[in-house]
Amino acid sequence: MVDNQFILNKFGFLGNNFLNEIQKHAIITNIKAKTEIIREGQKNKYVPFLIKGSIKVYTLNDGRELIYYYIRPNDSCLMTFSSIFTDYVSRIYAIAEEESEVLLIPVSVVHEWLIRFPEINKVFYHEYDKRFSDVMNMVNDAVFHRLDKRVLNYIRQQIAITGNNPVKLTHKEIANNLGTSREVVSRVLKKIENEGEIVQTKEGIKIMANENVRSI
């Protein structure tokens, strides 16, 4: 039996017939932190909806990560959904950033629902709007912001995701996610620490109280 409250919040507007379909076809799985969910080139068998946790969606270029967006609770992966209209092959990597609970719907069922319950398109239009904004923010950050600003934005983002300040992040992890080297990140972190914007401790990296930690 899947999470009834999650289903009602996400799909209740589609009516009882659709809710019965969800109970019939959807399954729930728990994913441990740092577990790879799918990789580029694999076949997509399910469209996921995140109940709790956090999932990072990214691509790799010469071993370096480029983050597209994070899936947060109540969200789906738009790029997984879009693949079901072509060859079902994933063009992204996805990894659970923390222990996560995911609702999975078989892609064949989603195809059928799009015809039988066309109102479900509203769910995916909403996802498209959020993911498009995420990708645009990523592009603007990479093109227009200096690396020190990008590092600060990444730390703020991770604090917003985890709810922890300080947040546990290694220099290598930040470098991988921003497409640069660990040595460069270490220099940048030292610089912004000297400027009083962060503090690095054994517990992690802390944004100072006068810094604005934005939600993502």
PDB file of C-alpha atoms in Angstrom:
ATOM      1  CA  MET A   1       0.000   0.000   0.000  1.00  0.00           C
ATOM      2  CA  VAL A   2       1.465   3.344  -1.011  1.00  0.00           C
ATOM      3  CA  ASP A   3       1.492   6.558   1.000  1.00  0.00           C
ATOM      4  CA  ASN A   4      -2.140   7.702   0.921  1.00  0.00           C
ATOM      5  CA  GLN A   5      -1.477  11.250   2.118  1.00  0.00           C
ATOM      6  CA  PHE A   6       1.185  11.802  -0.513  1.00  0.00           C
ATOM      7  CA  ILE A   7      -1.158  10.496  -3.216  1.00  0.00           C
ATOM      8  CA  LEU A   8      -4.018  12.736  -2.083  1.00  0.00           C
ATOM      9  CA  ASN A   9      -1.791  15.820  -2.008  1.00  0.00           C
ATOM     10  CA  LYS A  10      -0.251  15.121  -5.413  1.00  0.00           C
ATOM     11  CA  PHE A  11      -3.047  13.511  -7.386  1.00  0.00           C
ATOM     12  CA  GLY A  12      -6.272  14.076  -5.469  1.00  0.00           C
ATOM     13  CA  PHE A  13      -7.554  16.601  -8.029  1.00  0.00           C
ATOM     14  CA  LEU A  14      -7.737  13.785 -10.617  1.00  0.00           C
ATOM     15  CA  GLY A  15     -10.585  12.019  -8.805  1.00  0.00           C
ATOM     16  CA  ASN A  16     -11.263   8.633  -7.229  1.00  0.00           C
ATOM     17  CA  ASN A  17     -10.846   6.582 -10.392  1.00  0.00           C
ATOM     18  CA  PHE A  18      -7.309   7.843 -10.799  1.00  0.00           C
ATOM     19  CA  LEU A  19      -6.526   7.323  -7.112  1.00  0.00           C
ATOM     20  CA  ASN A  20      -7.594   3.707  -7.491  1.00  0.00           C
ATOM     21  CA  GLU A  21      -5.246   3.391 -10.476  1.00  0.00           C
ATOM     22  CA  ILE A  22      -2.368   4.727  -8.392  1.00  0.00           C
ATOM     23  CA  GLN A  23      -3.031   2.167  -5.671  1.00  0.00           C
ATOM     24  CA  LYS A  24      -3.119  -0.556  -8.314  1.00  0.00           C
ATOM     25  CA  HIS A  25       0.067   0.243 -10.224  1.00  0.00           C
ATOM     26  CA  ALA A  26       2.404   2.396  -8.122  1.00  0.00           C
ATOM     27  CA  ILE A  27       5.087   0.995  -5.852  1.00  0.00           C
ATOM     28  CA  ILE A  28       7.284   2.560  -3.205  1.00  0.00           C
ATOM     29  CA  THR A  29      10.973   1.982  -2.712  1.00  0.00           C
ATOM     30  CA  ASN A  30      13.478   3.266  -0.167  1.00  0.00           C
ATOM     31  CA  ILE A  31      16.871   4.340  -1.479  1.00  0.00           C
ATOM     32  CA  LYS A  32      19.951   4.669   0.692  1.00  0.00           C
ATOM     33  CA  ALA A  33      22.001   7.868   0.639  1.00  0.00           C
ATOM     34  CA  LYS A  34      24.643   8.113  -2.129  1.00  0.00           C
ATOM     35  CA  THR A  35      23.000   5.309  -4.116  1.00  0.00           C
ATOM     36  CA  GLU A  36      22.969   5.700  -7.895  1.00  0.00           C
ATOM     37  CA  ILE A  37      19.409   5.442  -9.190  1.00  0.00           C
ATOM     38  CA  ILE A  38      20.011   5.564 -12.918  1.00  0.00           C
ATOM     39  CA  ARG A  39      22.842   6.381 -15.274  1.00  0.00           C
ATOM     40  CA  GLU A  40      23.125   7.712 -18.791  1.00  0.00           C
ATOM     41  CA  GLY A  41      22.298   5.049 -21.374  1.00  0.00           C
ATOM     42  CA  GLN A  42      20.084   2.921 -19.130  1.00  0.00           C
ATOM     43  CA  LYS A  43      16.451   2.237 -19.991  1.00  0.00           C
ATOM     44  CA  ASN A  44      13.894   4.134 -17.925  1.00  0.00           C
ATOM     45  CA  LYS A  45      11.346   1.675 -16.547  1.00  0.00           C
ATOM     46  CA  TYR A  46       9.580   4.014 -14.120  1.00  0.00           C
ATOM     47  CA  VAL A  47       8.592   7.642 -13.691  1.00  0.00           C
ATOM     48  CA  PRO A  48       9.603   8.585 -10.129  1.00  0.00           C
ATOM     49  CA  PHE A  49       7.914  10.921  -7.654  1.00  0.00           C
ATOM     50  CA  LEU A  50       9.908  11.786  -4.554  1.00  0.00           C
ATOM     51  CA  ILE A  51       8.061  11.398  -1.239  1.00  0.00           C
ATOM     52  CA  LYS A  52      10.976  12.326   1.007  1.00  0.00           C
ATOM     53  CA  GLY A  53      14.709  12.866   0.688  1.00  0.00           C
ATOM     54  CA  SER A  54      16.720  14.527  -2.080  1.00  0.00           C
ATOM     55  CA  ILE A  55      17.924  13.344  -5.503  1.00  0.00           C
ATOM     56  CA  LYS A  56      20.618  15.000  -7.598  1.00  0.00           C
ATOM     57  CA  VAL A  57      20.194  14.954 -11.386  1.00  0.00           C
ATOM     58  CA  TYR A  58      23.354  15.629 -13.375  1.00  0.00           C
ATOM     59  CA  THR A  59      25.476  14.771 -16.399  1.00  0.00           C
ATOM     60  CA  LEU A  60      29.154  13.877 -16.729  1.00  0.00           C
ATOM     61  CA  ASN A  61      31.733  15.394 -19.063  1.00  0.00           C
ATOM     62  CA  ASP A  62      35.293  14.056 -18.864  1.00  0.00           C
ATOM     63  CA  GLY A  63      34.542  12.803 -15.369  1.00  0.00           C
ATOM     64  CA  ARG A  64      33.230  16.149 -14.148  1.00  0.00           C
ATOM     65  CA  GLU A  65      29.682  16.603 -12.967  1.00  0.00           C
ATOM     66  CA  LEU A  66      27.293  19.254 -14.213  1.00  0.00           C
ATOM     67  CA  ILE A  67      24.238  19.483 -11.985  1.00  0.00           C
ATOM     68  CA  TYR A  68      20.935  20.073 -13.766  1.00  0.00           C
ATOM     69  CA  TYR A  69      18.687  20.210 -10.704  1.00  0.00           C
ATOM     70  CA  TYR A  70      17.731  18.587  -7.415  1.00  0.00           C
ATOM     71  CA  ILE A  71      14.488  16.677  -6.994  1.00  0.00           C
ATOM     72  CA  ARG A  72      12.822  17.620  -3.715  1.00  0.00           C
ATOM     73  CA  PRO A  73       9.868  15.979  -1.924  1.00  0.00           C
ATOM     74  CA  ASN A  74       6.681  16.111  -4.015  1.00  0.00           C
ATOM     75  CA  ASP A  75       8.708  16.564  -7.230  1.00  0.00           C
ATOM     76  CA  SER A  76       9.312  14.282 -10.206  1.00  0.00           C
ATOM     77  CA  CYS A  77      12.200  13.970 -12.673  1.00  0.00           C
ATOM     78  CA  LEU A  78      11.120  15.756 -15.835  1.00  0.00           C
ATOM     79  CA  MET A  79      13.988  14.367 -17.908  1.00  0.00           C
ATOM     80  CA  THR A  80      12.920  10.824 -17.026  1.00  0.00           C
ATOM     81  CA  PHE A  81       9.350  11.652 -18.002  1.00  0.00           C
ATOM     82  CA  SER A  82      10.425  13.203 -21.314  1.00  0.00           C
ATOM     83  CA  SER A  83      12.414  10.102 -22.299  1.00  0.00           C
ATOM     84  CA  ILE A  84       9.279   7.945 -22.442  1.00  0.00           C
ATOM     85  CA  PHE A  85       8.214   9.778 -25.617  1.00  0.00           C
ATOM     86  CA  THR A  86      11.380   8.773 -27.481  1.00  0.00           C
ATOM     87  CA  ASP A  87      13.578   5.749 -26.798  1.00  0.00           C
ATOM     88  CA  TYR A  88      13.147   5.363 -23.006  1.00  0.00           C
ATOM     89  CA  VAL A  89      16.920   5.809 -22.628  1.00  0.00           C
ATOM     90  CA  SER A  90      18.182   8.002 -19.791  1.00  0.00           C
ATOM     91  CA  ARG A  91      20.272  11.008 -20.752  1.00  0.00           C
ATOM     92  CA  ILE A  92      21.105  11.854 -17.154  1.00  0.00           C
ATOM     93  CA  TYR A  93      22.560  10.421 -13.978  1.00  0.00           C
ATOM     94  CA  ALA A  94      20.567  10.480 -10.753  1.00  0.00           C
ATOM     95  CA  ILE A  95      21.823   9.773  -7.245  1.00  0.00           C
ATOM     96  CA  ALA A  96      20.127   9.931  -3.853  1.00  0.00           C
ATOM     97  CA  GLU A  97      21.784  12.718  -1.884  1.00  0.00           C
ATOM     98  CA  GLU A  98      20.225  11.395   1.326  1.00  0.00           C
ATOM     99  CA  GLU A  99      18.037   8.476   2.315  1.00  0.00           C
ATOM    100  CA  SER A 100      14.982   8.834   0.111  1.00  0.00           C
ATOM    101  CA  GLU A 101      11.529   7.370  -0.396  1.00  0.00           C
ATOM    102  CA  VAL A 102      10.278   7.252  -3.986  1.00  0.00           C
ATOM    103  CA  LEU A 103       6.941   6.472  -5.600  1.00  0.00           C
ATOM    104  CA  LEU A 104       7.493   4.627  -8.903  1.00  0.00           C
ATOM    105  CA  ILE A 105       4.999   4.353 -11.747  1.00  0.00           C
ATOM    106  CA  PRO A 106       5.762   2.090 -14.749  1.00  0.00           C
ATOM    107  CA  VAL A 107       6.282   4.108 -17.930  1.00  0.00           C
ATOM    108  CA  SER A 108       3.766   1.957 -19.820  1.00  0.00           C
ATOM    109  CA  VAL A 109       1.127   2.893 -17.259  1.00  0.00           C
ATOM    110  CA  VAL A 110       1.986   6.591 -17.543  1.00  0.00           C
ATOM    111  CA  HIS A 111       1.502   6.365 -21.330  1.00  0.00           C
ATOM    112  CA  GLU A 112      -1.962   4.914 -20.773  1.00  0.00           C
ATOM    113  CA  TRP A 113      -2.863   7.523 -18.148  1.00  0.00           C
ATOM    114  CA  LEU A 114      -1.983  10.398 -20.468  1.00  0.00           C
ATOM    115  CA  ILE A 115      -4.805   9.223 -22.710  1.00  0.00           C
ATOM    116  CA  ARG A 116      -7.317   8.131 -20.073  1.00  0.00           C
ATOM    117  CA  PHE A 117      -6.636  10.984 -17.612  1.00  0.00           C
ATOM    118  CA  PRO A 118      -5.418  13.972 -19.672  1.00  0.00           C
ATOM    119  CA  GLU A 119      -5.638  16.228 -16.598  1.00  0.00           C
ATOM    120  CA  ILE A 120      -2.471  14.523 -15.349  1.00  0.00           C
ATOM    121  CA  ASN A 121      -0.587  16.705 -17.833  1.00  0.00           C
ATOM    122  CA  LYS A 122      -1.012  19.546 -15.332  1.00  0.00           C
ATOM    123  CA  VAL A 123       1.343  17.681 -12.993  1.00  0.00           C
ATOM    124  CA  PHE A 124       4.052  17.465 -15.628  1.00  0.00           C
ATOM    125  CA  TYR A 125       3.548  21.042 -16.869  1.00  0.00           C
ATOM    126  CA  HIS A 126       4.144  22.171 -13.296  1.00  0.00           C
ATOM    127  CA  GLU A 127       7.285  20.018 -13.113  1.00  0.00           C
ATOM    128  CA  TYR A 128       8.502  21.463 -16.411  1.00  0.00           C
ATOM    129  CA  ASP A 129       8.160  25.003 -15.081  1.00  0.00           C
ATOM    130  CA  LYS A 130      10.178  24.226 -11.959  1.00  0.00           C
ATOM    131  CA  ARG A 131      12.896  22.271 -13.756  1.00  0.00           C
ATOM    132  CA  PHE A 132      13.228  24.903 -16.495  1.00  0.00           C
ATOM    133  CA  SER A 133      13.795  27.532 -13.802  1.00  0.00           C
ATOM    134  CA  ASP A 134      16.395  25.302 -12.127  1.00  0.00           C
ATOM    135  CA  VAL A 135      18.323  24.787 -15.366  1.00  0.00           C
ATOM    136  CA  MET A 136      18.194  28.506 -16.218  1.00  0.00           C
ATOM    137  CA  ASN A 137      19.546  29.360 -12.773  1.00  0.00           C
ATOM    138  CA  MET A 138      22.334  26.826 -13.278  1.00  0.00           C
ATOM    139  CA  VAL A 139      23.272  28.320 -16.656  1.00  0.00           C
ATOM    140  CA  ASN A 140      23.183  31.895 -15.315  1.00  0.00           C
ATOM    141  CA  ASP A 141      25.334  30.871 -12.360  1.00  0.00           C
ATOM    142  CA  ALA A 142      27.921  29.193 -14.590  1.00  0.00           C
ATOM    143  CA  VAL A 143      28.063  31.986 -17.187  1.00  0.00           C
ATOM    144  CA  PHE A 144      27.674  35.190 -15.202  1.00  0.00           C
ATOM    145  CA  HIS A 145      28.969  34.511 -11.683  1.00  0.00           C
ATOM    146  CA  ARG A 146      32.550  34.263 -10.513  1.00  0.00           C
ATOM    147  CA  LEU A 147      33.610  30.980  -8.947  1.00  0.00           C
ATOM    148  CA  ASP A 148      33.525  32.360  -5.404  1.00  0.00           C
ATOM    149  CA  LYS A 149      29.865  33.332  -5.895  1.00  0.00           C
ATOM    150  CA  ARG A 150      29.088  29.908  -7.377  1.00  0.00           C
ATOM    151  CA  VAL A 151      30.740  28.159  -4.425  1.00  0.00           C
ATOM    152  CA  LEU A 152      28.722  30.251  -1.967  1.00  0.00           C
ATOM    153  CA  ASN A 153      25.515  29.553  -3.887  1.00  0.00           C
ATOM    154  CA  TYR A 154      26.264  25.828  -3.842  1.00  0.00           C
ATOM    155  CA  ILE A 155      26.830  25.850  -0.069  1.00  0.00           C
ATOM    156  CA  ARG A 156      23.586  27.788   0.455  1.00  0.00           C
ATOM    157  CA  GLN A 157      21.788  25.279  -1.760  1.00  0.00           C
ATOM    158  CA  GLN A 158      23.076  22.320   0.244  1.00  0.00           C
ATOM    159  CA  ILE A 159      22.093  23.982   3.522  1.00  0.00           C
ATOM    160  CA  ALA A 160      18.585  24.528   2.138  1.00  0.00           C
ATOM    161  CA  ILE A 161      18.372  20.878   1.038  1.00  0.00           C
ATOM    162  CA  THR A 162      19.677  19.314   4.255  1.00  0.00           C
ATOM    163  CA  GLY A 163      18.499  21.890   6.775  1.00  0.00           C
ATOM    164  CA  ASN A 164      21.988  21.794   8.335  1.00  0.00           C
ATOM    165  CA  ASN A 165      24.265  24.784   8.924  1.00  0.00           C
ATOM    166  CA  PRO A 166      27.114  23.820   9.073  1.00  0.00           C
ATOM    167  CA  VAL A 167      26.708  21.317   6.250  1.00  0.00           C
ATOM    168  CA  LYS A 168      29.062  18.396   5.619  1.00  0.00           C
ATOM    169  CA  LEU A 169      30.775  19.001   2.263  1.00  0.00           C
ATOM    170  CA  THR A 170      34.234  18.006   1.077  1.00  0.00           C
ATOM    171  CA  HIS A 171      36.299  20.245  -1.175  1.00  0.00           C
ATOM    172  CA  LYS A 172      36.360  17.451  -3.769  1.00  0.00           C
ATOM    173  CA  GLU A 173      32.563  17.136  -3.695  1.00  0.00           C
ATOM    174  CA  ILE A 174      32.130  20.860  -4.305  1.00  0.00           C
ATOM    175  CA  ALA A 175      34.702  20.758  -7.105  1.00  0.00           C
ATOM    176  CA  ASN A 176      32.989  17.825  -8.819  1.00  0.00           C
ATOM    177  CA  ASN A 177      29.592  19.508  -8.668  1.00  0.00           C
ATOM    178  CA  LEU A 178      30.900  22.814 -10.014  1.00  0.00           C
ATOM    179  CA  GLY A 179      33.132  21.346 -12.721  1.00  0.00           C
ATOM    180  CA  THR A 180      36.454  22.541 -11.351  1.00  0.00           C
ATOM    181  CA  SER A 181      39.397  21.140  -9.352  1.00  0.00           C
ATOM    182  CA  ARG A 182      39.678  20.488  -5.625  1.00  0.00           C
ATOM    183  CA  GLU A 183      42.731  22.752  -5.379  1.00  0.00           C
ATOM    184  CA  VAL A 184      40.827  25.679  -6.887  1.00  0.00           C
ATOM    185  CA  VAL A 185      37.871  25.132  -4.538  1.00  0.00           C
ATOM    186  CA  SER A 186      40.216  24.991  -1.529  1.00  0.00           C
ATOM    187  CA  ARG A 187      41.682  28.381  -2.482  1.00  0.00           C
ATOM    188  CA  VAL A 188      38.227  29.889  -3.020  1.00  0.00           C
ATOM    189  CA  LEU A 189      36.920  28.562   0.309  1.00  0.00           C
ATOM    190  CA  LYS A 190      39.956  29.979   2.113  1.00  0.00           C
ATOM    191  CA  LYS A 191      39.372  33.358   0.437  1.00  0.00           C
ATOM    192  CA  ILE A 192      35.697  33.610   1.356  1.00  0.00           C
ATOM    193  CA  GLU A 193      36.468  32.347   4.856  1.00  0.00           C
ATOM    194  CA  ASN A 194      39.010  35.147   5.284  1.00  0.00           C
ATOM    195  CA  GLU A 195      36.303  37.562   4.108  1.00  0.00           C
ATOM    196  CA  GLY A 196      34.057  36.336   6.934  1.00  0.00           C
ATOM    197  CA  GLU A 197      31.350  34.771   4.791  1.00  0.00           C
ATOM    198  CA  ILE A 198      31.880  31.169   5.920  1.00  0.00           C
ATOM    199  CA  VAL A 199      33.587  29.187   8.673  1.00  0.00           C
ATOM    200  CA  GLN A 200      35.117  25.753   8.058  1.00  0.00           C
ATOM    201  CA  THR A 201      35.013  23.410  11.056  1.00  0.00           C
ATOM    202  CA  LYS A 202      35.141  19.668  11.728  1.00  0.00           C
ATOM    203  CA  GLU A 203      31.325  19.721  11.595  1.00  0.00           C
ATOM    204  CA  GLY A 204      31.328  21.150   8.075  1.00  0.00           C
ATOM    205  CA  ILE A 205      31.039  24.509   6.318  1.00  0.00           C
ATOM    206  CA  LYS A 206      28.916  27.149   8.002  1.00  0.00           C
ATOM    207  CA  ILE A 207      27.381  30.209   6.383  1.00  0.00           C
ATOM    208  CA  MET A 208      27.665  33.093   8.834  1.00  0.00           C
ATOM    209  CA  ALA A 209      24.540  34.615  10.393  1.00  0.00           C
ATOM    210  CA  ASN A 210      24.774  37.806   8.337  1.00  0.00           C
ATOM    211  CA  GLU A 211      24.656  35.717   5.143  1.00  0.00           C
ATOM    212  CA  ASN A 212      21.303  35.151   3.479  1.00  0.00           C
ATOM    213  CA  VAL A 213      20.692  31.424   3.092  1.00  0.00           C
ATOM    214  CA  ARG A 214      18.167  31.204   0.273  1.00  0.00           C
ATOM    215  CA  SER A 215      15.753  28.377  -0.360  1.00  0.00           C
ATOM    216  CA  ILE A 216      16.006  26.417  -3.607  1.00  0.00           C
TER     217      ILE A 216
END
